[in-house]
Short mmCIF file of C-alpha atoms (C1' of nucleotides) in Angstrom, two decimals:
data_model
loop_
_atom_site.label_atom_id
_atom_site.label_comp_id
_atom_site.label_asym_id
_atom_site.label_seq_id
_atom_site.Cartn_x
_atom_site.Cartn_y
_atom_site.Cartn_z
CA UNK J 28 81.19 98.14 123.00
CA UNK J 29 83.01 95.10 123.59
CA UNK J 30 86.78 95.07 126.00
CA UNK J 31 88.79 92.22 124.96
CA UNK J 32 91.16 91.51 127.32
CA UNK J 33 93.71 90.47 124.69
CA UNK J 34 93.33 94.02 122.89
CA UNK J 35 93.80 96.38 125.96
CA UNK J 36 96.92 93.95 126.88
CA UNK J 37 98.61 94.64 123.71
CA UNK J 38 97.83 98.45 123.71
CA UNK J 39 98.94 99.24 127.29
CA UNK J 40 101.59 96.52 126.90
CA UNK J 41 101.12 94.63 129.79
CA UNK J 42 99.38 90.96 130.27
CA UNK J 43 96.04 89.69 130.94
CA UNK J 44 96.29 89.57 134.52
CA UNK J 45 96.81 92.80 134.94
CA UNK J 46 93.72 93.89 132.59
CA UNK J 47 91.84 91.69 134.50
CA UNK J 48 92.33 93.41 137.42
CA UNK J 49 91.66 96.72 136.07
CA UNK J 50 88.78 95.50 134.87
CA UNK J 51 86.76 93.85 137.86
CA UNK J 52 88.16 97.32 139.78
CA UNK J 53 86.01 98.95 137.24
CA UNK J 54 83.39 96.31 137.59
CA UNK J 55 83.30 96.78 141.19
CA UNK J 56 82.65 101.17 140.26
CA UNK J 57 79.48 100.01 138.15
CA UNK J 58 81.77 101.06 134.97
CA UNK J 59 81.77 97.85 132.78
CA UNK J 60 80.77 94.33 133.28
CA UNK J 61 81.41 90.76 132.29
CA UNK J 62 79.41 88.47 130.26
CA UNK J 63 80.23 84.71 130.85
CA UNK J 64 83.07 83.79 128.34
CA UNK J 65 82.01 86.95 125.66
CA UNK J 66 83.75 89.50 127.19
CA UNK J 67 83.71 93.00 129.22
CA UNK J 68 81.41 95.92 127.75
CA UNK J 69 80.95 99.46 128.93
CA UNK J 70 77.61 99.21 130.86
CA UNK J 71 74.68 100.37 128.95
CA UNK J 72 72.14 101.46 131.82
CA UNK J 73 68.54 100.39 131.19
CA UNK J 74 65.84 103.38 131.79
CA UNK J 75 65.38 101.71 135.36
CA UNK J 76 68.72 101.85 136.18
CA UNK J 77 69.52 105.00 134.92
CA UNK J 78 66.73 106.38 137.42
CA UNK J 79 67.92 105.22 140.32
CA UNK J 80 71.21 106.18 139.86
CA UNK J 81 70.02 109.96 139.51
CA UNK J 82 67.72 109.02 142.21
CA UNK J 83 70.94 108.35 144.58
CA UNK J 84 72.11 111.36 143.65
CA UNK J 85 69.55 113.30 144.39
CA UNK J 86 69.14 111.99 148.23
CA UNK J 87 72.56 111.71 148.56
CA UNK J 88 73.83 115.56 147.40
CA UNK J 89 70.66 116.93 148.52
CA UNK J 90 71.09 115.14 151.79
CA UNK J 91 74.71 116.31 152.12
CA UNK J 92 73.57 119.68 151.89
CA UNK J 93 70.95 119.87 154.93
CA UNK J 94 73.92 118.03 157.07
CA UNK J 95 76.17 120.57 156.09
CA UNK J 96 76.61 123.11 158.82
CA UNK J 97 78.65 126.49 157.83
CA UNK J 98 80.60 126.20 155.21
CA UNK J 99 84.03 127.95 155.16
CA UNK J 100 84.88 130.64 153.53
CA UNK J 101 88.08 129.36 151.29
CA UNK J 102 85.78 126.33 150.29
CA UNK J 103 83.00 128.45 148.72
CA UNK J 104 85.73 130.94 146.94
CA UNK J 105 86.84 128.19 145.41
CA UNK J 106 83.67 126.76 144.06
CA UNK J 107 82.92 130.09 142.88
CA UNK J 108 86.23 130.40 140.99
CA UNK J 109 85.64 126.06 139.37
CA UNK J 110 81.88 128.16 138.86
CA UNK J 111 83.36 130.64 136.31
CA UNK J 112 85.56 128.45 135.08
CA UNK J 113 83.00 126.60 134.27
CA UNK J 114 80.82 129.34 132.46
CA UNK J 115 83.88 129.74 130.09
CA UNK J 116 84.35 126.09 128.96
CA UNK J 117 80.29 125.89 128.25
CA UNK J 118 80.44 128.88 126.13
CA UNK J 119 83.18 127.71 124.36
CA UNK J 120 84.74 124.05 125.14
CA UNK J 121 84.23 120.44 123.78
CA UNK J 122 81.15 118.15 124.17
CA UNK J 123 83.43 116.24 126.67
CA UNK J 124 84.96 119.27 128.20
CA UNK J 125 81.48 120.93 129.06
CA UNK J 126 80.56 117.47 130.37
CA UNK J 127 83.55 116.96 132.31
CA UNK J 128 82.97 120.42 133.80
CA UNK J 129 79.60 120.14 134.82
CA UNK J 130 80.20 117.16 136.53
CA UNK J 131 83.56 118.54 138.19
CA UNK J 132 81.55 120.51 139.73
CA UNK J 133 79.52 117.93 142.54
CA UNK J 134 82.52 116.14 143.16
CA UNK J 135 84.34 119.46 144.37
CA UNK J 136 81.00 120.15 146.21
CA UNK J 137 81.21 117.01 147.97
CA UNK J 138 84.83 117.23 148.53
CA UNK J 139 84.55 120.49 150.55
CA UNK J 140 81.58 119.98 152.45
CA UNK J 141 81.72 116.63 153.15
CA UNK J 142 84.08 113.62 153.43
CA UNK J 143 86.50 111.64 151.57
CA UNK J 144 83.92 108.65 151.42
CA UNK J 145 81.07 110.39 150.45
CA UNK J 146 82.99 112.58 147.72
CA UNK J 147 84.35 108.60 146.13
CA UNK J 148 80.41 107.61 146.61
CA UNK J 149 78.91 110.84 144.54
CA UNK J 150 82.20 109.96 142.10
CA UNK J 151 80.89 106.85 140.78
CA UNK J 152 77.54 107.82 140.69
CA UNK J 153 78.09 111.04 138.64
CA UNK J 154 79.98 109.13 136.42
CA UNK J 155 77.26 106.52 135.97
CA UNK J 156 74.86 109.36 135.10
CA UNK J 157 77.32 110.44 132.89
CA UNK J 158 77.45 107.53 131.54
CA UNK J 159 73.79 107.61 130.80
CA UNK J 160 73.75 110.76 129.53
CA UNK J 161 75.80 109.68 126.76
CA UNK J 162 73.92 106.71 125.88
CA UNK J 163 70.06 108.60 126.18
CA UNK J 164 71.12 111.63 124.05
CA UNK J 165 70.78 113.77 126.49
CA UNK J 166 69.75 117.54 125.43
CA UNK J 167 72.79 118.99 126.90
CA UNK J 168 71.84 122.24 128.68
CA UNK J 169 74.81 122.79 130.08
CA UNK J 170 73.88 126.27 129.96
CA UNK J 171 71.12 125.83 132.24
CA UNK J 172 73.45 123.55 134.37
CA UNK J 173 76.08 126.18 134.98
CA UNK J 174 72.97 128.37 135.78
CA UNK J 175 71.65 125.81 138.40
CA UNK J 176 75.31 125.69 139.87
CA UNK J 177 75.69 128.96 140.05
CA UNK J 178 72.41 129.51 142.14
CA UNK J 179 72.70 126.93 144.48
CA UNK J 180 76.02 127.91 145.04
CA UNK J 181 74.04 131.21 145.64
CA UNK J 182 72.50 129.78 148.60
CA UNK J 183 74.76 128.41 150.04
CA UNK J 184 77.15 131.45 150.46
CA UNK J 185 74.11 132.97 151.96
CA UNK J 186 73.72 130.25 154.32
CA UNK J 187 70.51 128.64 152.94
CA UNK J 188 71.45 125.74 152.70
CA UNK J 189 67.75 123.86 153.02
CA UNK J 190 67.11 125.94 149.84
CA UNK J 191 70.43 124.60 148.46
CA UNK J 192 69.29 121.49 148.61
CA UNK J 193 66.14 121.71 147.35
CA UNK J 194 67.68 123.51 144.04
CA UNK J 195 69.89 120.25 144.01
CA UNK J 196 67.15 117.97 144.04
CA UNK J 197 65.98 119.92 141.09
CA UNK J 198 68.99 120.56 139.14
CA UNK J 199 69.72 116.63 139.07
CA UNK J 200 65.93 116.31 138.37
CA UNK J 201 66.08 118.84 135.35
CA UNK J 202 69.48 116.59 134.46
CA UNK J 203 67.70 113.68 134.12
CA UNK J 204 64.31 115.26 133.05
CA UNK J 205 66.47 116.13 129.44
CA UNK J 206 67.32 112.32 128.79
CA UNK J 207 64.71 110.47 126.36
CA UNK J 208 64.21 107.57 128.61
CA UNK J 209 61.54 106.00 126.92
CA UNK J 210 63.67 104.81 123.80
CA UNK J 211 66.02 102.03 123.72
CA UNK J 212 69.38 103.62 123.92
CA UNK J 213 71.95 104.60 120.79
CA UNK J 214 75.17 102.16 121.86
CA UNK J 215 77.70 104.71 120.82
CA UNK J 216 76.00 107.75 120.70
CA UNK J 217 78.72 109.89 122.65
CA UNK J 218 80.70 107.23 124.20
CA UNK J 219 83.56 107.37 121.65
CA UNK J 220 84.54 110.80 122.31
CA UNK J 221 84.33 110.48 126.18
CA UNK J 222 86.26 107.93 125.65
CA UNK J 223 89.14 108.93 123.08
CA UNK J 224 92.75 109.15 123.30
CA UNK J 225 92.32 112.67 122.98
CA UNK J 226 89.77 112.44 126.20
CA UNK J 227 92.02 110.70 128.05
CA UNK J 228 94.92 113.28 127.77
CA UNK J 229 92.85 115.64 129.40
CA UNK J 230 92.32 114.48 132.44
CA UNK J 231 89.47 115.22 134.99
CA UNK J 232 88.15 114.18 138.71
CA UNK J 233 85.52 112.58 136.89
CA UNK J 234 87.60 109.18 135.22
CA UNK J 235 91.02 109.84 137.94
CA UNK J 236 90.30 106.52 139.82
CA UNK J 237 90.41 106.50 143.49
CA UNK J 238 93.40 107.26 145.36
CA UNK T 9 94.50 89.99 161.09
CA UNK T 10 96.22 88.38 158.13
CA UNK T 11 94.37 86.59 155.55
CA UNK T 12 97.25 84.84 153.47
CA UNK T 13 96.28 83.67 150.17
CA UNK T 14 97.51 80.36 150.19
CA UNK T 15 95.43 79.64 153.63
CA UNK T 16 92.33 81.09 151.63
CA UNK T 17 92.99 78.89 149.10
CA UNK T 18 93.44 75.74 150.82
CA UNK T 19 90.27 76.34 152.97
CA UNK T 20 88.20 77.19 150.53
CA UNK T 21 89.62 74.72 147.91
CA UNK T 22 90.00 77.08 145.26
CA UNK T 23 93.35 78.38 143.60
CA UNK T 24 95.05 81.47 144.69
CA UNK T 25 93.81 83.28 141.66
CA UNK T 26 90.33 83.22 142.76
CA UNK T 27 91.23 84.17 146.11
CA UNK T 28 92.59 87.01 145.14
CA UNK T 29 89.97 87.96 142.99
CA UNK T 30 87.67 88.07 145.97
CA UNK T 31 89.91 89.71 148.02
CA UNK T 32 90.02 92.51 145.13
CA UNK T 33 86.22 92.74 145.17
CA UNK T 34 85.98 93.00 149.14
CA UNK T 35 88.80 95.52 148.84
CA UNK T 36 86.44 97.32 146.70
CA UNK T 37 83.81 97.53 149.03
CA UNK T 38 85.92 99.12 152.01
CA UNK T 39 86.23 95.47 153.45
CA UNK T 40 90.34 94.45 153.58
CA UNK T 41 92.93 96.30 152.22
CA UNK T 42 96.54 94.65 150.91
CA UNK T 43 100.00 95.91 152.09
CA UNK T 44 101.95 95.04 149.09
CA UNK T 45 103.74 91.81 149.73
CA UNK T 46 103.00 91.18 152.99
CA UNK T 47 99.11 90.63 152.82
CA UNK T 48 95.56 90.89 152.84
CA UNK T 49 93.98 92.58 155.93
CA UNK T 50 90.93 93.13 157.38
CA UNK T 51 90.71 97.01 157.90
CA UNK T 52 91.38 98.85 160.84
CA UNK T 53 89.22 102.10 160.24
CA UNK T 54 90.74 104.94 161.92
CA UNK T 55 88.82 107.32 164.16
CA UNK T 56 88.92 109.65 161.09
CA UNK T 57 87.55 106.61 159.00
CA UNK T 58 85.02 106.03 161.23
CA UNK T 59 83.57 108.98 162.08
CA UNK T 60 83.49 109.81 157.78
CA UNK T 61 81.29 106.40 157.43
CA UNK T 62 78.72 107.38 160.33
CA UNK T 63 78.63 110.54 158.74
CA UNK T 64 77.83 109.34 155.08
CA UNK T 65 75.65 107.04 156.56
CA UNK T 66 73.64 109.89 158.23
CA UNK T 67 73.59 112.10 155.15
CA UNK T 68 72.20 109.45 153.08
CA UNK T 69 70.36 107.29 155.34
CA UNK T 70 68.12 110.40 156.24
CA UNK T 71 68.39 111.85 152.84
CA UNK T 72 66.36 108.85 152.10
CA UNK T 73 63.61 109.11 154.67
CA UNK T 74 63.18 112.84 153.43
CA UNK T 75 63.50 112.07 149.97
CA UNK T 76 60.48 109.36 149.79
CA UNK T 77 56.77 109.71 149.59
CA UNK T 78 54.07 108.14 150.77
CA UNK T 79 55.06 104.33 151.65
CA UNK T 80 53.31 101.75 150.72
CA UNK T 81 51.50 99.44 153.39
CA UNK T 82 53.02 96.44 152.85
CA UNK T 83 56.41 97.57 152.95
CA UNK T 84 55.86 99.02 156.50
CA UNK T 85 54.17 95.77 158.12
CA UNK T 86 57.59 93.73 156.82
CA UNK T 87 59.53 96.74 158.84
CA UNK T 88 57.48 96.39 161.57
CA UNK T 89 58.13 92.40 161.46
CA UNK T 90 61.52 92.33 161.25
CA UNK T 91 61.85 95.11 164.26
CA UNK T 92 59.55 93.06 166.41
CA UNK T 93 61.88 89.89 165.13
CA UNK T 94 64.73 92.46 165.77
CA UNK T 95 63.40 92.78 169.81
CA UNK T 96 63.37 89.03 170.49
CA UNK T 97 67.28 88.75 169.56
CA UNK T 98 68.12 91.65 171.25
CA UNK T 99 66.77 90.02 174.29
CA UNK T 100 67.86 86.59 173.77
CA UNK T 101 70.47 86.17 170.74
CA UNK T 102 74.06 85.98 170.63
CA UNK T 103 76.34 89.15 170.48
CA UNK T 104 76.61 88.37 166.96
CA UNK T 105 72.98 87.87 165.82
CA UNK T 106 72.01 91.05 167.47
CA UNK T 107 74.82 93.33 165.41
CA UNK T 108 73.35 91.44 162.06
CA UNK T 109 69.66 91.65 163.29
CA UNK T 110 70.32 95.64 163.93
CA UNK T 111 72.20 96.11 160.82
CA UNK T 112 69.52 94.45 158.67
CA UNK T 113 66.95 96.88 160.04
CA UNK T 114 69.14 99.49 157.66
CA UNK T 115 69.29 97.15 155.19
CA UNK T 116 65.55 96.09 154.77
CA UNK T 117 64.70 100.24 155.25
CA UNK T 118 66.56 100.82 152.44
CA UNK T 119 65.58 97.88 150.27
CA UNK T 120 62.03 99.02 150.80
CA UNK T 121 62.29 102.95 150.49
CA UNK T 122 64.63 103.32 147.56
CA UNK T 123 66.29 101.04 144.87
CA UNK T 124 69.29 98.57 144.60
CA UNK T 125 71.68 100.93 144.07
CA UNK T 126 71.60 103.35 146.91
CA UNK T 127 70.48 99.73 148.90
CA UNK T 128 74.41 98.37 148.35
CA UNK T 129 76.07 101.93 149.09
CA UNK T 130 74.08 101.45 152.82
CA UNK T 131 74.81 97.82 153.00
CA UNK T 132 78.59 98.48 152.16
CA UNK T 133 78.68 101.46 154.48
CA UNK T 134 76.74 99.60 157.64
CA UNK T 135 79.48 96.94 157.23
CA UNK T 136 81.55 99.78 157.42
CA UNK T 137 80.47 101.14 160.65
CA UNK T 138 79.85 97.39 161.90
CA UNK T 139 83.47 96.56 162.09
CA UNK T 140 83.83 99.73 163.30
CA UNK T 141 81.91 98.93 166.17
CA UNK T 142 83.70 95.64 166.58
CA UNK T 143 87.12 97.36 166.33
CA UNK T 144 86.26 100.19 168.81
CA UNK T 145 84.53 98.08 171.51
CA UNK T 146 81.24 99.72 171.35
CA UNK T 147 79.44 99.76 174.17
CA UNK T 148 76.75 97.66 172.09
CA UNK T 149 73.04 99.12 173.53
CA UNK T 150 71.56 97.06 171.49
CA UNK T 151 68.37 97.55 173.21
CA UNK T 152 68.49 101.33 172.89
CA UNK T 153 68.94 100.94 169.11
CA UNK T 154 66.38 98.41 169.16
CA UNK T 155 64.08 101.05 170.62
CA UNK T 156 65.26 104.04 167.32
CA UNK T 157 64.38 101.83 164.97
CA UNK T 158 60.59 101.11 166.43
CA UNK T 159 60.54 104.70 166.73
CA UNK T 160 61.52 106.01 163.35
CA UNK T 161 59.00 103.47 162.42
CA UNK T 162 56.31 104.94 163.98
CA UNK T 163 56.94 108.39 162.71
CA UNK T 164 57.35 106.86 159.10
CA UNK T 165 53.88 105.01 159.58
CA UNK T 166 52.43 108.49 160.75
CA UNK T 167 54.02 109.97 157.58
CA UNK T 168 55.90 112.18 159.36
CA UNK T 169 59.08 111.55 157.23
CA UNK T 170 60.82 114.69 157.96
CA UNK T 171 60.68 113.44 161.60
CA UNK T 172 61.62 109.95 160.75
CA UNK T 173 64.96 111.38 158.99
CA UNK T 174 66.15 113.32 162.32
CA UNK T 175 65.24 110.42 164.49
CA UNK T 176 67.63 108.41 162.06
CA UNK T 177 70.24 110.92 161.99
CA UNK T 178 69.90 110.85 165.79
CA UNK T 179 70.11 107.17 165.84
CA UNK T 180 73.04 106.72 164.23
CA UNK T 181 74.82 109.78 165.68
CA UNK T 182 74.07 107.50 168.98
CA UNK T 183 75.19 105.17 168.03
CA UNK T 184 78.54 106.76 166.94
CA UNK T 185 78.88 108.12 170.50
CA UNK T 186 79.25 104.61 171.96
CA UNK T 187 81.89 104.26 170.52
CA UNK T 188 85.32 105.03 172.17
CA UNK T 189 87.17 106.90 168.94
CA UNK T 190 89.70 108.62 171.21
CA UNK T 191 91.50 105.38 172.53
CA UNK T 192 93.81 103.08 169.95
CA UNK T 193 91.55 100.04 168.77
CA UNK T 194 91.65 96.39 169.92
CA UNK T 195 92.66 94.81 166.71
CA UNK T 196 90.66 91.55 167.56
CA UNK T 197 87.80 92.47 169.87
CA UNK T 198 85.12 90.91 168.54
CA UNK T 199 86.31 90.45 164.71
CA UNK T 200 86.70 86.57 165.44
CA UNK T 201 83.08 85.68 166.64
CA UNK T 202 81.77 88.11 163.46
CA UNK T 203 84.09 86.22 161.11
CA UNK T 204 83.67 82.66 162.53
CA UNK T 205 82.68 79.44 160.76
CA UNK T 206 79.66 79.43 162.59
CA UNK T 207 78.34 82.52 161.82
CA UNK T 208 79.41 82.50 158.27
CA UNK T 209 76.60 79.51 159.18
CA UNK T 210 73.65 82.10 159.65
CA UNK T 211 73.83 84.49 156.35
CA UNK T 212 72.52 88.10 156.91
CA UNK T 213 71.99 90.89 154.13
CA UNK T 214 75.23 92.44 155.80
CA UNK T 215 77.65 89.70 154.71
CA UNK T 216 75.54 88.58 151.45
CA UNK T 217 77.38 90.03 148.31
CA UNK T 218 75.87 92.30 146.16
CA UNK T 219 74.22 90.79 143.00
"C1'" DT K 30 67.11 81.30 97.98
"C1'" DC K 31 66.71 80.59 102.77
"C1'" DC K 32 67.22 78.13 106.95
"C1'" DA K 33 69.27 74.91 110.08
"C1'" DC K 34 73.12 72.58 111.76
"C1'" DC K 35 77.97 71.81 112.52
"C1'" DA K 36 82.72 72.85 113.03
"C1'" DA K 37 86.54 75.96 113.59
"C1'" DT K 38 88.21 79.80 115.98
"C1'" DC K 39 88.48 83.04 119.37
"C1'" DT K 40 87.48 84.44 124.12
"C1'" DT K 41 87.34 84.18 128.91
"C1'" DG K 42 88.00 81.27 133.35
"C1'" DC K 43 91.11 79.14 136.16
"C1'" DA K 44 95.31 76.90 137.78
"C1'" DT K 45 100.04 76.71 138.07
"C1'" DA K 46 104.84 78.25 137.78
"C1'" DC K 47 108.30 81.60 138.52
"C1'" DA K 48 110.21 86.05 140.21
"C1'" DA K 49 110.70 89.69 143.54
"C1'" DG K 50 110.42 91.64 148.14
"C1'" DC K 51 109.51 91.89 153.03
"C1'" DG K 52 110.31 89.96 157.66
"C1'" DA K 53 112.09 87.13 161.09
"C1'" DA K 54 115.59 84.56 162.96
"C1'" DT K 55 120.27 83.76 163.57
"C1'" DT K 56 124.88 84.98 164.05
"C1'" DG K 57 128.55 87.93 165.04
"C1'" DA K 58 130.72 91.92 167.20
"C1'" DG K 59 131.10 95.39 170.79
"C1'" DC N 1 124.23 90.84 177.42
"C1'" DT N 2 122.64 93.80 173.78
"C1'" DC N 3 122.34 95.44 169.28
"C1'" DA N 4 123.06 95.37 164.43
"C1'" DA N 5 123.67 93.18 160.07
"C1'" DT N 6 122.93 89.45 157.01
"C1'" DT N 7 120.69 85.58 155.22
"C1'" DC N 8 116.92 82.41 154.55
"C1'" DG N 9 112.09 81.43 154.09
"C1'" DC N 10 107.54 82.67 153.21
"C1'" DT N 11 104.32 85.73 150.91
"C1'" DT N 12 102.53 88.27 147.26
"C1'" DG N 13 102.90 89.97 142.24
"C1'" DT N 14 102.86 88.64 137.52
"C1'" DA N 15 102.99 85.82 133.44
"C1'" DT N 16 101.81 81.84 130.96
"C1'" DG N 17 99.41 77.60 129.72
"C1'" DC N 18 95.39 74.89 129.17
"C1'" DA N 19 90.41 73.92 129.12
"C1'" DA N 20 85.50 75.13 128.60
"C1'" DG N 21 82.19 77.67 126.20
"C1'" DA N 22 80.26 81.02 122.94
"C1'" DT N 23 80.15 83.02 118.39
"C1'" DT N 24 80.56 83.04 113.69
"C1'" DG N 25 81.25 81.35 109.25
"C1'" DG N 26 80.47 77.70 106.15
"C1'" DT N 27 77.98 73.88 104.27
"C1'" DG N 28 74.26 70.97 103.15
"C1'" DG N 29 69.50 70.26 102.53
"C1'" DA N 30 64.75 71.65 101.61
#
DNA sequence: TCCACCAATCTTGCATACAAGCGAATTGAG
DNA sequence: CTCAATTCGCTTGTATGCAAGATTGGTGGA
């Protein structure tokens, strides 16, 4: 999925500079690179990479989670309430709502029990593994996602939050355990609608750069 | 600490363009920030900023250490190496080698426990806290630290890992304590020595780019 | 008919030129 | 003597122009 720099200057009007710049910001994310004098392309994660990344994100939200001490009361009100939310859009929103949802979801986590710097950390990564998840055909449960949510979210409000983490680990574990890994990924499997006009109208924590 | 372009530029014997395409990439990585038309700077973490980067480095760092298995033998005699290498600049190197020779101790942990990825979010974040140090005159017990890292080592070569990861927490929660966070910071304490010819001389992982 | 080679075209990489804005120094008034 | 306002210079922000390289289409030969 090739970027010209040429093209995106004439649709958003401004010049090349400019969608340079916005580019290597996005290279520096992990969100598209450059080849040598061909062009910028959406990264298309090889198996390897695609592990790690949900490998990060399992020692990094799990981690947060044991560090996290109690957690206030306002903060886990108002995961419950993106929680529900989230049941409704799975049951009857978009392939790119659902997704956007489900990944909503660990950056608010993040952003409440943790820092500004980890919650712009766990944002790139869930988008990488979003990112992957589009290009591996990825089952979709988002069923069972919302589930998983829902439970550790469970724990936490009872103030397990060692089991919390644990069900992390295996959410992100049952996340990556639905991707086909083993077959060389479809280019454009999901990408386009991620990445539509229609997409980008409805915004979502997961593709609002950082502040 | 102003870094103009045009001084970049002349130094380095590039045009401005490429300066400030670097200077976008270490902006990136938490390095220097730009107030608009007036420069490039190297950042002055707050005491906010700096306790949120000991803190992600915490969560992840021993994250890690629970997250891995068994490790393989190799990996922990190059630890032990570069710890016992670590002890003879302690005792004898320059201010400078000693913050790159502790640092790399992270670095090399990571590198050998996990993959790339989460490797650059601790090398960007132990930059982080390095200038923090510099910035908040740290009171720079270089031996103490010295003395954490042999001793997560040993629990890690007892495969005690659970151990390991609160030793590390500990560690760097130590190391966050001797730091003075409640006084304003010394814009130039020791930024010049870290940032001088001569010790752009001696590369460490901390100041490598990713690649 | 197929393959190899070559040229034309399109793309990025980089430098330079111009415009806009902030800051410091100078000058004037109180 | 002090303080405020204005102007000048230096810096970044942005666009444009040119060169190097890669890709693709065409052409010639086997």
């Amino acid at each position: 999925m090739r970027l010209g720099e040429t093209m995106l200057a004439e649709i958003f009007g401004v010049s090349r500079t400019r969608v340079r710049e916005a580019m290597m910001k996005l290279e520096a994310r992990g969100i598209v690179h450059v080849s040598a004098r061909r062009g910028w392309f959406v990264v298309e994660p090889s198996a390897d990479d695609a592990r790690a990344a949900f490998h990060a994100r399992k020692v990094i939200e799990a981690g947060m989670l044991m560090a996290v001490g109690t957690i206030p009361q306002p903060a886990l009100a108002a995961l419950r309430a993106h929680v529900r939310e989230e049941e409704d859009i799975v049951r009857s929103g978009s392939v790119h709502d659902r997704t956007c949802a489900l990944g909503d979801f660990h950056i608010h986590l993040a952003d409440a029990l943790s820092n500004p710097l980890l919650t712009e950390i766990i944002r790139d990564l869930t988008a990488r593994t979003v990112l992957v998840s589009m290009l591996y055909q990825s089952v979709d449960d988002a069923a069972s996602s919302n589930a998983d949510h829902a439970a550790i979210l469970d724990a936490m409000e009872a103030g397990r939050n060692a089991e919390a983490a644990t069900l992390m680990a295996e959410h992100i574990g049952r996340v990556e355990g639905g991707l086909d890994l083993s077959t060389k990924p479809d280019p454009l499997a999901g990408l386009k609608e991620i990445l539509s006009p229609a997409a980008a109208a409805r915004p979502s924590v997961l593709t609002r750069s950082p502040s």
